[in-house]
Each structure stands twice: as structure tokens, then as C-alpha cells.
CSV table of N, CA, C and O and ligand atoms in Angstrom, one decimal:
chain,number,residue,atom,x,y,z
Q,20,MET,N,0.8,-1.2,0.0
Q,20,MET,CA,0.0,0.0,0.0
Q,20,MET,C,0.9,1.2,0.0
Q,20,MET,O,1.9,1.3,0.7
Q,21,ASP,N,0.5,2.2,-0.8
Q,21,ASP,CA,1.3,3.4,-0.9
Q,21,ASP,C,0.8,4.5,0.1
Q,21,ASP,O,0.1,5.3,-0.2
Q,22,CYS,N,1.3,4.3,1.3
Q,22,CYS,CA,0.9,5.2,2.4
Q,22,CYS,C,2.2,5.8,3.0
Q,22,CYS,O,3.0,5.1,3.5
Q,23,ILE,N,2.2,7.2,3.0
Q,23,ILE,CA,3.4,7.9,3.4
Q,23,ILE,C,3.6,7.7,4.9
Q,23,ILE,O,4.8,7.5,5.4
Q,24,PHE,N,2.6,7.5,5.7
Q,24,PHE,CA,2.8,7.3,7.2
Q,24,PHE,C,3.2,5.9,7.5
Q,24,PHE,O,4.0,5.7,8.4
Q,25,CYS,N,2.7,4.9,6.7
Q,25,CYS,CA,3.3,3.5,6.8
Q,25,CYS,C,4.8,3.6,6.5
Q,25,CYS,O,5.5,2.9,7.2
Q,26,LYS,N,5.2,4.3,5.5
Q,26,LYS,CA,6.6,4.4,5.2
Q,26,LYS,C,7.4,5.0,6.3
Q,26,LYS,O,8.5,4.6,6.6
Q,27,ILE,N,6.9,6.0,6.9
Q,27,ILE,CA,7.6,6.6,8.1
Q,27,ILE,C,7.6,5.6,9.2
Q,27,ILE,O,8.7,5.4,9.8
Q,28,ALA,N,6.5,4.9,9.4
Q,28,ALA,CA,6.5,3.9,10.5
Q,28,ALA,C,7.5,2.8,10.2
Q,28,ALA,O,8.1,2.2,11.2
Q,29,ASN,N,7.7,2.5,9.0
Q,29,ASN,CA,8.7,1.4,8.6
Q,29,ASN,C,10.1,1.9,8.3
Q,29,ASN,O,10.9,1.1,7.8
Q,30,ASN,N,10.3,3.1,8.6
Q,30,ASN,CA,11.7,3.7,8.4
Q,30,ASN,C,12.1,3.7,6.9
Q,30,ASN,O,13.3,3.7,6.6
Q,31,GLU,N,11.1,3.8,6.0
Q,31,GLU,CA,11.4,3.8,4.6
Q,31,GLU,C,11.6,5.2,4.1
Q,31,GLU,O,12.3,5.4,3.1
Q,32,ILE,N,11.0,6.2,4.8
Q,32,ILE,CA,11.3,7.6,4.5
Q,32,ILE,C,11.5,8.2,5.9
Q,32,ILE,O,11.0,7.8,6.9
Q,33,PRO,N,12.4,9.3,5.9
Q,33,PRO,CA,12.8,9.9,7.2
Q,33,PRO,C,11.7,10.8,7.8
Q,33,PRO,O,10.9,11.3,7.1
Q,34,ALA,N,11.7,10.9,9.1
Q,34,ALA,CA,10.9,11.9,9.8
Q,34,ALA,C,11.6,12.2,11.1
Q,34,ALA,O,12.5,11.4,11.6
Q,35,SER,N,11.3,13.4,11.6
Q,35,SER,CA,11.9,13.8,12.9
Q,35,SER,C,11.1,13.1,14.0
Q,35,SER,O,10.1,13.7,14.6
Q,36,LYS,N,11.5,11.9,14.4
Q,36,LYS,CA,10.7,11.2,15.4
Q,36,LYS,C,11.0,11.8,16.8
Q,36,LYS,O,12.1,12.1,17.2
Q,37,VAL,N,9.9,11.9,17.6
Q,37,VAL,CA,10.1,12.3,19.0
Q,37,VAL,C,9.7,11.2,20.0
Q,37,VAL,O,10.0,11.3,21.2
Q,38,TYR,N,9.1,10.1,19.5
Q,38,TYR,CA,8.7,9.0,20.3
Q,38,TYR,C,8.5,7.8,19.5
Q,38,TYR,O,8.0,7.9,18.3
Q,39,GLU,N,8.8,6.6,20.0
Q,39,GLU,CA,8.5,5.4,19.3
Q,39,GLU,C,8.4,4.3,20.3
Q,39,GLU,O,9.2,4.2,21.3
Q,40,ASP,N,7.4,3.4,20.2
Q,40,ASP,CA,7.3,2.2,20.9
Q,40,ASP,C,6.8,1.1,20.0
Q,40,ASP,O,6.8,1.3,18.8
Q,41,GLU,N,6.4,0.0,20.5
Q,41,GLU,CA,6.0,-1.1,19.7
Q,41,GLU,C,4.8,-0.8,18.8
Q,41,GLU,O,4.7,-1.3,17.7
Q,42,ASN,N,3.9,0.0,19.3
Q,42,ASN,CA,2.6,0.3,18.6
Q,42,ASN,C,2.4,1.6,18.0
Q,42,ASN,O,1.6,1.8,17.1
Q,43,VAL,N,3.2,2.6,18.5
Q,43,VAL,CA,2.9,4.0,18.2
Q,43,VAL,C,4.2,4.7,17.8
Q,43,VAL,O,5.3,4.4,18.4
Q,44,ILE,N,4.2,5.6,16.8
Q,44,ILE,CA,5.3,6.6,16.7
Q,44,ILE,C,4.7,8.0,16.6
Q,44,ILE,O,3.6,8.2,16.3
Q,45,ALA,N,5.6,8.9,17.0
Q,45,ALA,CA,5.2,10.3,16.9
Q,45,ALA,C,6.4,11.1,16.3
Q,45,ALA,O,7.6,10.8,16.5
Q,46,PHE,N,6.1,12.0,15.4
Q,46,PHE,CA,7.1,12.8,14.7
Q,46,PHE,C,6.6,14.2,14.4
Q,46,PHE,O,5.4,14.5,14.4
Q,47,LYS,N,7.6,15.1,14.1
Q,47,LYS,CA,7.2,16.5,13.8
Q,47,LYS,C,6.5,16.6,12.5
Q,47,LYS,O,7.0,16.0,11.5
Q,48,ASP,N,5.5,17.4,12.5
Q,48,ASP,CA,4.8,17.7,11.2
Q,48,ASP,C,5.7,18.4,10.3
Q,48,ASP,O,6.4,19.3,10.7
Q,49,ILE,N,5.7,18.1,9.0
Q,49,ILE,CA,6.6,18.7,8.1
Q,49,ILE,C,6.3,20.1,7.8
Q,49,ILE,O,7.1,20.9,7.3
Q,50,ASN,N,5.0,20.5,8.1
Q,50,ASN,CA,4.5,21.8,7.8
Q,50,ASN,C,3.8,22.3,9.1
Q,50,ASN,O,2.6,22.4,9.1
Q,51,PRO,N,4.6,22.7,10.1
Q,51,PRO,CA,4.0,23.0,11.4
Q,51,PRO,C,3.1,24.2,11.4
Q,51,PRO,O,3.5,25.2,10.7
Q,52,VAL,N,2.0,24.2,12.1
Q,52,VAL,CA,1.1,25.3,12.2
Q,52,VAL,C,1.1,25.9,13.6
Q,52,VAL,O,0.3,26.7,14.0
Q,53,ALA,N,2.0,25.4,14.5
Q,53,ALA,CA,2.1,25.9,15.8
Q,53,ALA,C,3.6,25.6,16.3
Q,53,ALA,O,4.3,24.8,15.7
Q,54,PRO,N,4.1,26.3,17.3
Q,54,PRO,CA,5.5,26.0,17.7
Q,54,PRO,C,5.7,24.6,18.1
Q,54,PRO,O,6.8,24.1,17.8
Q,55,VAL,N,4.7,23.9,18.6
Q,55,VAL,CA,4.8,22.4,18.8
Q,55,VAL,C,3.7,21.8,17.9
Q,55,VAL,O,2.5,22.2,18.0
Q,56,HIS,N,4.1,21.0,16.9
Q,56,HIS,CA,3.1,20.3,16.0
Q,56,HIS,C,3.7,18.9,15.8
Q,56,HIS,O,4.5,18.7,14.9
Q,57,ILE,N,3.2,18.0,16.5
Q,57,ILE,CA,3.6,16.6,16.5
Q,57,ILE,C,2.4,15.7,15.9
Q,57,ILE,O,1.3,16.0,16.3
Q,58,LEU,N,2.8,14.8,15.1
Q,58,LEU,CA,1.8,13.8,14.6
Q,58,LEU,C,2.0,12.5,15.4
Q,58,LEU,O,3.1,12.0,15.4
Q,59,ILE,N,0.9,12.0,16.0
Q,59,ILE,CA,1.0,10.7,16.7
Q,59,ILE,C,0.2,9.7,15.9
Q,59,ILE,O,-1.0,9.9,15.6
Q,60,ILE,N,0.8,8.6,15.5
Q,60,ILE,CA,0.1,7.6,14.7
Q,60,ILE,C,0.3,6.1,15.3
Q,60,ILE,O,1.3,5.8,15.8
Q,61,PRO,N,-0.7,5.3,15.0
Q,61,PRO,CA,-0.5,3.9,15.3
Q,61,PRO,C,0.4,3.3,14.1
Q,61,PRO,O,0.3,3.8,13.0
Q,62,LYS,N,1.3,2.4,14.4
Q,62,LYS,CA,2.1,1.8,13.3
Q,62,LYS,C,1.3,1.1,12.3
Q,62,LYS,O,1.5,1.1,11.2
Q,63,LYS,N,0.2,0.4,12.9
Q,63,LYS,CA,-0.7,-0.3,12.0
Q,63,LYS,C,-1.6,0.7,11.2
Q,63,LYS,O,-2.0,1.7,11.8
Q,64,HIS,N,-1.8,0.3,10.0
Q,64,HIS,CA,-2.6,1.2,9.1
Q,64,HIS,C,-4.1,1.1,9.4
Q,64,HIS,O,-4.7,0.1,9.3
Q,65,TYR,N,-4.7,2.3,9.8
Q,65,TYR,CA,-6.1,2.5,9.8
Q,65,TYR,C,-6.4,3.8,9.1
Q,65,TYR,O,-5.7,4.7,9.3
Q,66,GLU,N,-7.4,3.8,8.2
Q,66,GLU,CA,-7.6,5.0,7.5
Q,66,GLU,C,-8.0,6.2,8.3
Q,66,GLU,O,-7.5,7.3,8.2
Q,67,SER,N,-8.9,6.0,9.3
Q,67,SER,CA,-9.4,7.1,10.1
Q,67,SER,C,-10.0,6.5,11.4
Q,67,SER,O,-10.0,5.3,11.6
Q,68,VAL,N,-10.6,7.4,12.2
Q,68,VAL,CA,-11.2,7.0,13.4
Q,68,VAL,C,-12.4,6.0,13.1
Q,68,VAL,O,-12.8,5.2,13.9
Q,69,LEU,N,-12.9,6.1,11.9
Q,69,LEU,CA,-14.0,5.2,11.5
Q,69,LEU,C,-13.6,3.8,11.4
Q,69,LEU,O,-14.4,2.9,11.4
Q,70,GLU,N,-12.3,3.5,11.2
Q,70,GLU,CA,-11.8,2.2,11.0
Q,70,GLU,C,-11.2,1.6,12.3
Q,70,GLU,O,-10.9,0.4,12.4
Q,71,ILE,N,-11.0,2.4,13.3
Q,71,ILE,CA,-10.3,2.0,14.5
Q,71,ILE,C,-11.2,1.0,15.3
Q,71,ILE,O,-12.4,1.3,15.4
Q,72,ASP,N,-10.6,0.0,15.8
Q,72,ASP,CA,-11.4,-1.0,16.6
Q,72,ASP,C,-11.4,-0.3,18.0
Q,72,ASP,O,-10.5,-0.3,18.8
Q,73,THR,N,-12.6,0.2,18.4
Q,73,THR,CA,-12.8,0.9,19.6
Q,73,THR,C,-12.7,0.0,20.8
Q,73,THR,O,-12.6,0.5,22.0
Q,74,GLU,N,-12.8,-1.3,20.6
Q,74,GLU,CA,-12.6,-2.2,21.7
Q,74,GLU,C,-11.2,-2.5,22.1
Q,74,GLU,O,-10.8,-3.0,23.1
Q,75,GLY,N,-10.3,-2.1,21.2
Q,75,GLY,CA,-8.9,-2.4,21.3
Q,75,GLY,C,-8.1,-1.4,22.1
Q,75,GLY,O,-8.7,-0.5,22.7
Q,76,ASN,N,-6.8,-1.5,22.1
Q,76,ASN,CA,-6.0,-0.6,22.9
Q,76,ASN,C,-5.4,0.6,22.1
Q,76,ASN,O,-4.6,1.4,22.7
Q,77,ILE,N,-5.8,0.7,20.8
Q,77,ILE,CA,-5.1,1.7,20.0
Q,77,ILE,C,-5.3,3.1,20.5
Q,77,ILE,O,-4.3,3.8,20.7
Q,78,LEU,N,-6.5,3.4,20.8
Q,78,LEU,CA,-6.8,4.8,21.3
Q,78,LEU,C,-6.1,5.0,22.7
Q,78,LEU,O,-5.6,6.1,23.0
Q,79,ASN,N,-6.1,4.0,23.5
Q,79,ASN,CA,-5.4,4.1,24.8
Q,79,ASN,C,-4.0,4.4,24.6
Q,79,ASN,O,-3.4,5.3,25.3
Q,80,ASN,N,-3.4,3.7,23.6
Q,80,ASN,CA,-1.9,3.9,23.4
Q,80,ASN,C,-1.7,5.3,22.9
Q,80,ASN,O,-0.7,6.0,23.3
Q,81,ILE,N,-2.5,5.8,22.0
Q,81,ILE,CA,-2.4,7.1,21.4
Q,81,ILE,C,-2.5,8.2,22.5
Q,81,ILE,O,-1.6,9.1,22.6
Q,82,PHE,N,-3.5,8.0,23.4
Q,82,PHE,CA,-3.6,9.0,24.4
Q,82,PHE,C,-2.5,9.0,25.5
Q,82,PHE,O,-2.1,10.0,26.0
Q,83,LYS,N,-2.0,7.8,25.7
Q,83,LYS,CA,-0.9,7.7,26.6
Q,83,LYS,C,0.3,8.4,26.1
Q,83,LYS,O,1.0,9.2,26.8
Q,84,VAL,N,0.6,8.2,24.8
Q,84,VAL,CA,1.7,8.9,24.1
Q,84,VAL,C,1.5,10.4,24.1
Q,84,VAL,O,2.4,11.2,24.3
Q,85,ALA,N,0.3,10.8,23.8
Q,85,ALA,CA,0.0,12.3,23.8
Q,85,ALA,C,0.4,12.9,25.1
Q,85,ALA,O,1.0,14.0,25.2
Q,86,LYS,N,0.0,12.2,26.2
Q,86,LYS,CA,0.4,12.8,27.5
Q,86,LYS,C,1.9,12.8,27.8
Q,86,LYS,O,2.4,13.8,28.3
Q,87,ILE,N,2.6,11.8,27.3
Q,87,ILE,CA,4.0,11.7,27.5
Q,87,ILE,C,4.7,12.9,26.7
Q,87,ILE,O,5.6,13.6,27.2
Q,88,ILE,N,4.2,13.1,25.5
Q,88,ILE,CA,4.8,14.1,24.6
Q,88,ILE,C,4.5,15.5,25.2
Q,88,ILE,O,5.3,16.4,25.3
Q,89,ALA,N,3.2,15.7,25.7
Q,89,ALA,CA,2.9,17.0,26.3
Q,89,ALA,C,3.7,17.3,27.5
Q,89,ALA,O,4.2,18.4,27.7
Q,90,GLN,N,4.1,16.3,28.2
Q,90,GLN,CA,5.0,16.5,29.4
Q,90,GLN,C,6.4,16.8,28.9
Q,90,GLN,O,7.0,17.8,29.3
Q,91,GLN,N,6.9,16.1,27.9
Q,91,GLN,CA,8.2,16.4,27.3
Q,91,GLN,C,8.3,17.8,26.8
Q,91,GLN,O,9.4,18.4,26.9
Q,92,MET,N,7.2,18.3,26.2
Q,92,MET,CA,7.2,19.6,25.5
Q,92,MET,C,6.8,20.7,26.5
Q,92,MET,O,6.6,21.8,26.1
Q,93,ASN,N,6.6,20.4,27.8
Q,93,ASN,CA,6.3,21.3,28.8
Q,93,ASN,C,4.9,22.0,28.5
Q,93,ASN,O,4.8,23.2,28.7
Q,94,LEU,N,4.0,21.2,28.1
Q,94,LEU,CA,2.6,21.8,27.7
Q,94,LEU,C,1.6,21.5,28.7
Q,94,LEU,O,0.4,21.9,28.5
Q,95,ILE,N,1.9,20.8,29.8
Q,95,ILE,CA,0.8,20.4,30.7
Q,95,ILE,C,0.2,21.6,31.4
Q,95,ILE,O,-1.1,21.7,31.4
Q,96,ASP,N,0.9,22.6,31.8
Q,96,ASP,CA,0.3,23.7,32.5
Q,96,ASP,C,-0.4,24.6,31.6
Q,96,ASP,O,-1.5,25.1,31.9
Q,97,GLU,N,0.2,25.0,30.4
Q,97,GLU,CA,-0.4,25.9,29.5
Q,97,GLU,C,-1.5,25.3,28.6
Q,97,GLU,O,-2.4,26.1,28.1
Q,98,GLY,N,-1.5,24.0,28.4
Q,98,GLY,CA,-2.5,23.4,27.6
Q,98,GLY,C,-2.1,23.1,26.2
Q,98,GLY,O,-1.1,23.7,25.7
Q,99,PHE,N,-2.8,22.3,25.5
Q,99,PHE,CA,-2.5,21.9,24.2
Q,99,PHE,C,-3.7,21.3,23.5
Q,99,PHE,O,-4.8,21.2,24.2
Q,100,ARG,N,-3.7,21.1,22.2
Q,100,ARG,CA,-4.8,20.6,21.5
Q,100,ARG,C,-4.4,19.3,20.8
Q,100,ARG,O,-3.3,19.2,20.2
Q,101,LEU,N,-5.4,18.3,20.8
Q,101,LEU,CA,-5.2,17.0,20.2
Q,101,LEU,C,-6.3,16.8,19.2
Q,101,LEU,O,-7.5,16.9,19.6
Q,102,VAL,N,-6.0,16.7,17.9
Q,102,VAL,CA,-7.0,16.7,16.9
Q,102,VAL,C,-6.8,15.6,15.9
Q,102,VAL,O,-5.7,15.3,15.5
Q,103,THR,N,-7.9,14.9,15.5
Q,103,THR,CA,-7.8,14.0,14.4
Q,103,THR,C,-8.9,14.4,13.3
Q,103,THR,O,-10.1,14.5,13.7
Q,104,ASN,N,-8.5,14.8,12.2
Q,104,ASN,CA,-9.4,15.2,11.1
Q,104,ASN,C,-9.9,13.9,10.4
Q,104,ASN,O,-9.1,13.0,10.1
Q,105,THR,N,-11.2,13.8,10.1
Q,105,THR,CA,-11.8,12.6,9.5
Q,105,THR,C,-12.5,13.0,8.2
Q,105,THR,O,-13.5,13.7,8.3
Q,106,GLY,N,-12.0,12.6,7.1
Q,106,GLY,CA,-12.7,12.9,5.8
Q,106,GLY,C,-12.4,14.2,5.2
Q,106,GLY,O,-11.7,15.1,5.8
Q,107,GLU,N,-13.0,14.4,4.1
Q,107,GLU,CA,-12.7,15.6,3.2
Q,107,GLU,C,-13.0,16.9,3.8
Q,107,GLU,O,-12.2,17.8,3.9
Q,108,LYS,N,-14.3,17.0,4.3
Q,108,LYS,CA,-14.7,18.4,4.8
Q,108,LYS,C,-13.9,18.8,6.1
Q,108,LYS,O,-13.7,20.0,6.3
Q,109,ALA,N,-13.4,17.8,6.8
Q,109,ALA,CA,-12.6,18.1,8.0
Q,109,ALA,C,-11.1,18.4,7.6
Q,109,ALA,O,-10.3,18.8,8.4
Q,110,GLY,N,-10.8,18.1,6.3
Q,110,GLY,CA,-9.4,18.4,5.9
Q,110,GLY,C,-8.4,17.3,6.1
Q,110,GLY,O,-7.2,17.5,6.1
Q,111,GLN,N,-8.9,16.0,6.1
Q,111,GLN,CA,-8.0,14.9,6.2
Q,111,GLN,C,-7.3,14.7,4.9
Q,111,GLN,O,-7.9,14.4,3.9
Q,112,THR,N,-6.0,14.9,4.8
Q,112,THR,CA,-5.2,14.7,3.6
Q,112,THR,C,-4.4,13.4,3.5
Q,112,THR,O,-4.1,13.0,2.5
Q,113,VAL,N,-4.0,12.9,4.7
Q,113,VAL,CA,-3.3,11.6,4.7
Q,113,VAL,C,-4.2,10.6,5.3
Q,113,VAL,O,-4.7,10.7,6.4
Q,114,LYS,N,-4.4,9.5,4.5
Q,114,LYS,CA,-5.4,8.5,4.9
Q,114,LYS,C,-4.8,7.4,5.8
Q,114,LYS,O,-5.0,6.2,5.5
Q,115,HIS,N,-4.1,7.8,6.8
Q,115,HIS,CA,-3.6,6.9,7.8
Q,115,HIS,C,-3.8,7.7,9.1
Q,115,HIS,O,-3.3,8.8,9.2
Q,116,ILE,N,-4.7,7.2,10.0
Q,116,ILE,CA,-5.1,8.0,11.1
Q,116,ILE,C,-3.9,8.6,11.8
Q,116,ILE,O,-2.9,8.0,12.0
Q,117,HIS,N,-4.1,9.9,12.2
Q,117,HIS,CA,-3.0,10.6,12.9
Q,117,HIS,C,-3.7,11.6,13.8
Q,117,HIS,O,-4.7,12.2,13.5
Q,118,PHE,N,-3.1,11.8,14.9
Q,118,PHE,CA,-3.5,12.8,15.9
Q,118,PHE,C,-2.5,14.0,15.9
Q,118,PHE,O,-1.3,13.7,16.2
Q,119,HIS,N,-3.0,15.2,15.6
Q,119,HIS,CA,-2.1,16.4,15.7
Q,119,HIS,C,-2.1,16.8,17.2
Q,119,HIS,O,-3.1,17.1,17.8
Q,120,LEU,N,-0.9,16.9,17.7
Q,120,LEU,CA,-0.7,17.5,19.0
Q,120,LEU,C,-0.1,18.8,18.8
Q,120,LEU,O,1.0,19.0,18.3
Q,121,LEU,N,-0.9,19.9,19.2
Q,121,LEU,CA,-0.6,21.2,18.9
Q,121,LEU,C,-0.4,22.0,20.2
Q,121,LEU,O,-1.2,21.9,21.1
Q,122,GLY,N,0.6,22.8,20.2
Q,122,GLY,CA,0.8,23.6,21.4
Q,122,GLY,C,1.8,24.8,21.2
Q,122,GLY,O,2.3,24.9,20.1
Q,123,GLY,N,1.9,25.6,22.2
Q,123,GLY,CA,2.9,26.7,22.2
Q,123,GLY,C,2.3,28.0,21.7
Q,123,GLY,O,3.0,29.0,21.5
Q,124,ARG,N,1.0,28.0,21.5
Q,124,ARG,CA,0.3,29.3,21.1
Q,124,ARG,C,-1.1,29.2,21.5
Q,124,ARG,O,-1.6,28.1,21.9
Q,125,ASP,N,-1.9,30.3,21.4
Q,125,ASP,CA,-3.3,30.3,21.7
Q,125,ASP,C,-4.1,29.7,20.5
Q,125,ASP,O,-3.6,29.9,19.3
Q,126,PHE,N,-5.2,29.0,20.8
Q,126,PHE,CA,-6.0,28.4,19.7
Q,126,PHE,C,-7.4,28.9,19.8
Q,126,PHE,O,-7.9,29.2,20.9
Q,127,GLN,N,-8.1,29.0,18.7
Q,127,GLN,CA,-9.5,29.5,18.7
Q,127,GLN,C,-10.4,28.4,18.9
Q,127,GLN,O,-10.2,27.2,18.6
Q,128,TRP,N,-11.5,28.7,19.6
Q,128,TRP,CA,-12.6,27.8,19.7
Q,128,TRP,C,-13.9,28.5,19.5
Q,128,TRP,O,-14.1,29.5,20.2
Q,129,PRO,N,-14.8,28.2,18.6
Q,129,PRO,CA,-14.7,27.0,17.7
Q,129,PRO,C,-13.6,27.2,16.7
Q,129,PRO,O,-13.3,28.3,16.3
Q,130,PRO,N,-13.1,26.1,16.2
Q,130,PRO,CA,-12.0,26.2,15.2
Q,130,PRO,C,-12.5,26.7,13.9
Q,130,PRO,O,-13.7,26.6,13.6
Q,131,GLY,N,-11.7,27.2,13.1
Q,131,GLY,CA,-12.1,27.8,11.8
Q,131,GLY,C,-12.4,26.7,10.7
Q,131,GLY,O,-12.2,25.6,11.0
K,205,5GP,P1,-4.4,16.1,7.8
K,205,5GP,O1,-4.6,17.3,7.0
K,205,5GP,O2,-4.6,14.8,7.1
K,205,5GP,O3,-5.1,16.1,9.1
K,205,5GP,O4,-2.9,16.2,8.3
K,205,5GP,C1,-1.8,15.7,7.5
K,205,5GP,C2,-0.5,16.3,8.1
K,205,5GP,O5,0.6,15.5,7.7
K,205,5GP,C3,-0.3,17.7,7.6
K,205,5GP,O6,-0.2,18.6,8.7
K,205,5GP,C4,1.0,17.6,6.8
K,205,5GP,O7,1.8,18.7,7.0
K,205,5GP,C5,1.6,16.4,7.4
K,205,5GP,N1,2.5,15.6,6.5
K,205,5GP,C6,2.2,15.2,5.2
K,205,5GP,N2,3.2,14.6,4.7
K,205,5GP,C7,4.2,14.5,5.6
K,205,5GP,C8,5.5,13.9,5.6
K,205,5GP,O8,6.0,13.3,4.7
K,205,5GP,N3,6.2,14.0,6.8
K,205,5GP,C9,5.7,14.7,7.9
K,205,5GP,N4,6.5,14.7,8.9
K,205,5GP,N5,4.5,15.2,7.9
K,205,5GP,C10,3.7,15.2,6.8
K,206,ZN,ZN1,-0.6,3.8,6.4
């Protein structure tokens, strides 16, 4: 399958990794929109939240890693945003589920 995030997970193309374990990797977004912009992905390919097995541990693993990275980046006190875009209208461009961890600036709510 021609998936750029599978290739990053398999070390076939480079990325600035900030975290890796058996199930999850996290790396810097190539086009950051905030001082901290990390993508957290399961190594296994799922297109989006619609494909995730909600009975399994995938989301637990992702949220565990989000907390670790937020601590590493000193974002616990000031706050951060964790976002997964699903489908065209939400702006999902890479069809391998990913969670954007964004921090280091103020964010609007509701989002634009
Ligand atoms: P989406 O729009 O699907 O929610 O987010 C996809 C994100 O992946 C974008 O923020 C984009 O900058 C990032 N991205 C796309 N290709 C690459 C890549 O090859 N390497 C890295 N590090 N980020 C990428
Ligand atoms: Zn993939």
C-alpha cells in the first residue's frame, strides 16, 4: 500500500521522530502550524477513526503517548490541542489515522 505514514513507521522515509514504541510513533509535522506540532500515529494502518477498533488498545496507546509528549514539551500547565481530522470536509489529507498534538500558542474555539 502506498501510504506515506506507513513508510515513516517502517523507516522507509525519514521523519523527525520524538517518540517510538511497539505500537505508536510520533514525529514532527513537516509543515507545522504551531510552535509544537507533532503527529501521533499507530504503526498499523487504519484510514481514520471510522476504522479504529474501539474495543482495542489503540486509542489508549495514542492518548498515553499524547500525555508523554505533552509532558516532554512542557505543555501540561499551559494546555495543548489534540485533533484528528476525518474525511474531506474536515481536511484529512493523509489517509492513515493521525492525531495532531498542537501547542505553544493560543487556539481559537470553535476552530475555523
Ligand atoms: P491532515 O490534513 O490529514 O489532518 O494532516 C496531515 C498532516 O501531515 C499535515 O499537517 C502535513 O503537513 C503532514 N505531512 C504530510 N506529509 C508528511 C510527511 O511526509 N512528513 C511529515 N513529517 N508530515 C507530513
Ligand atoms: Zn498507512
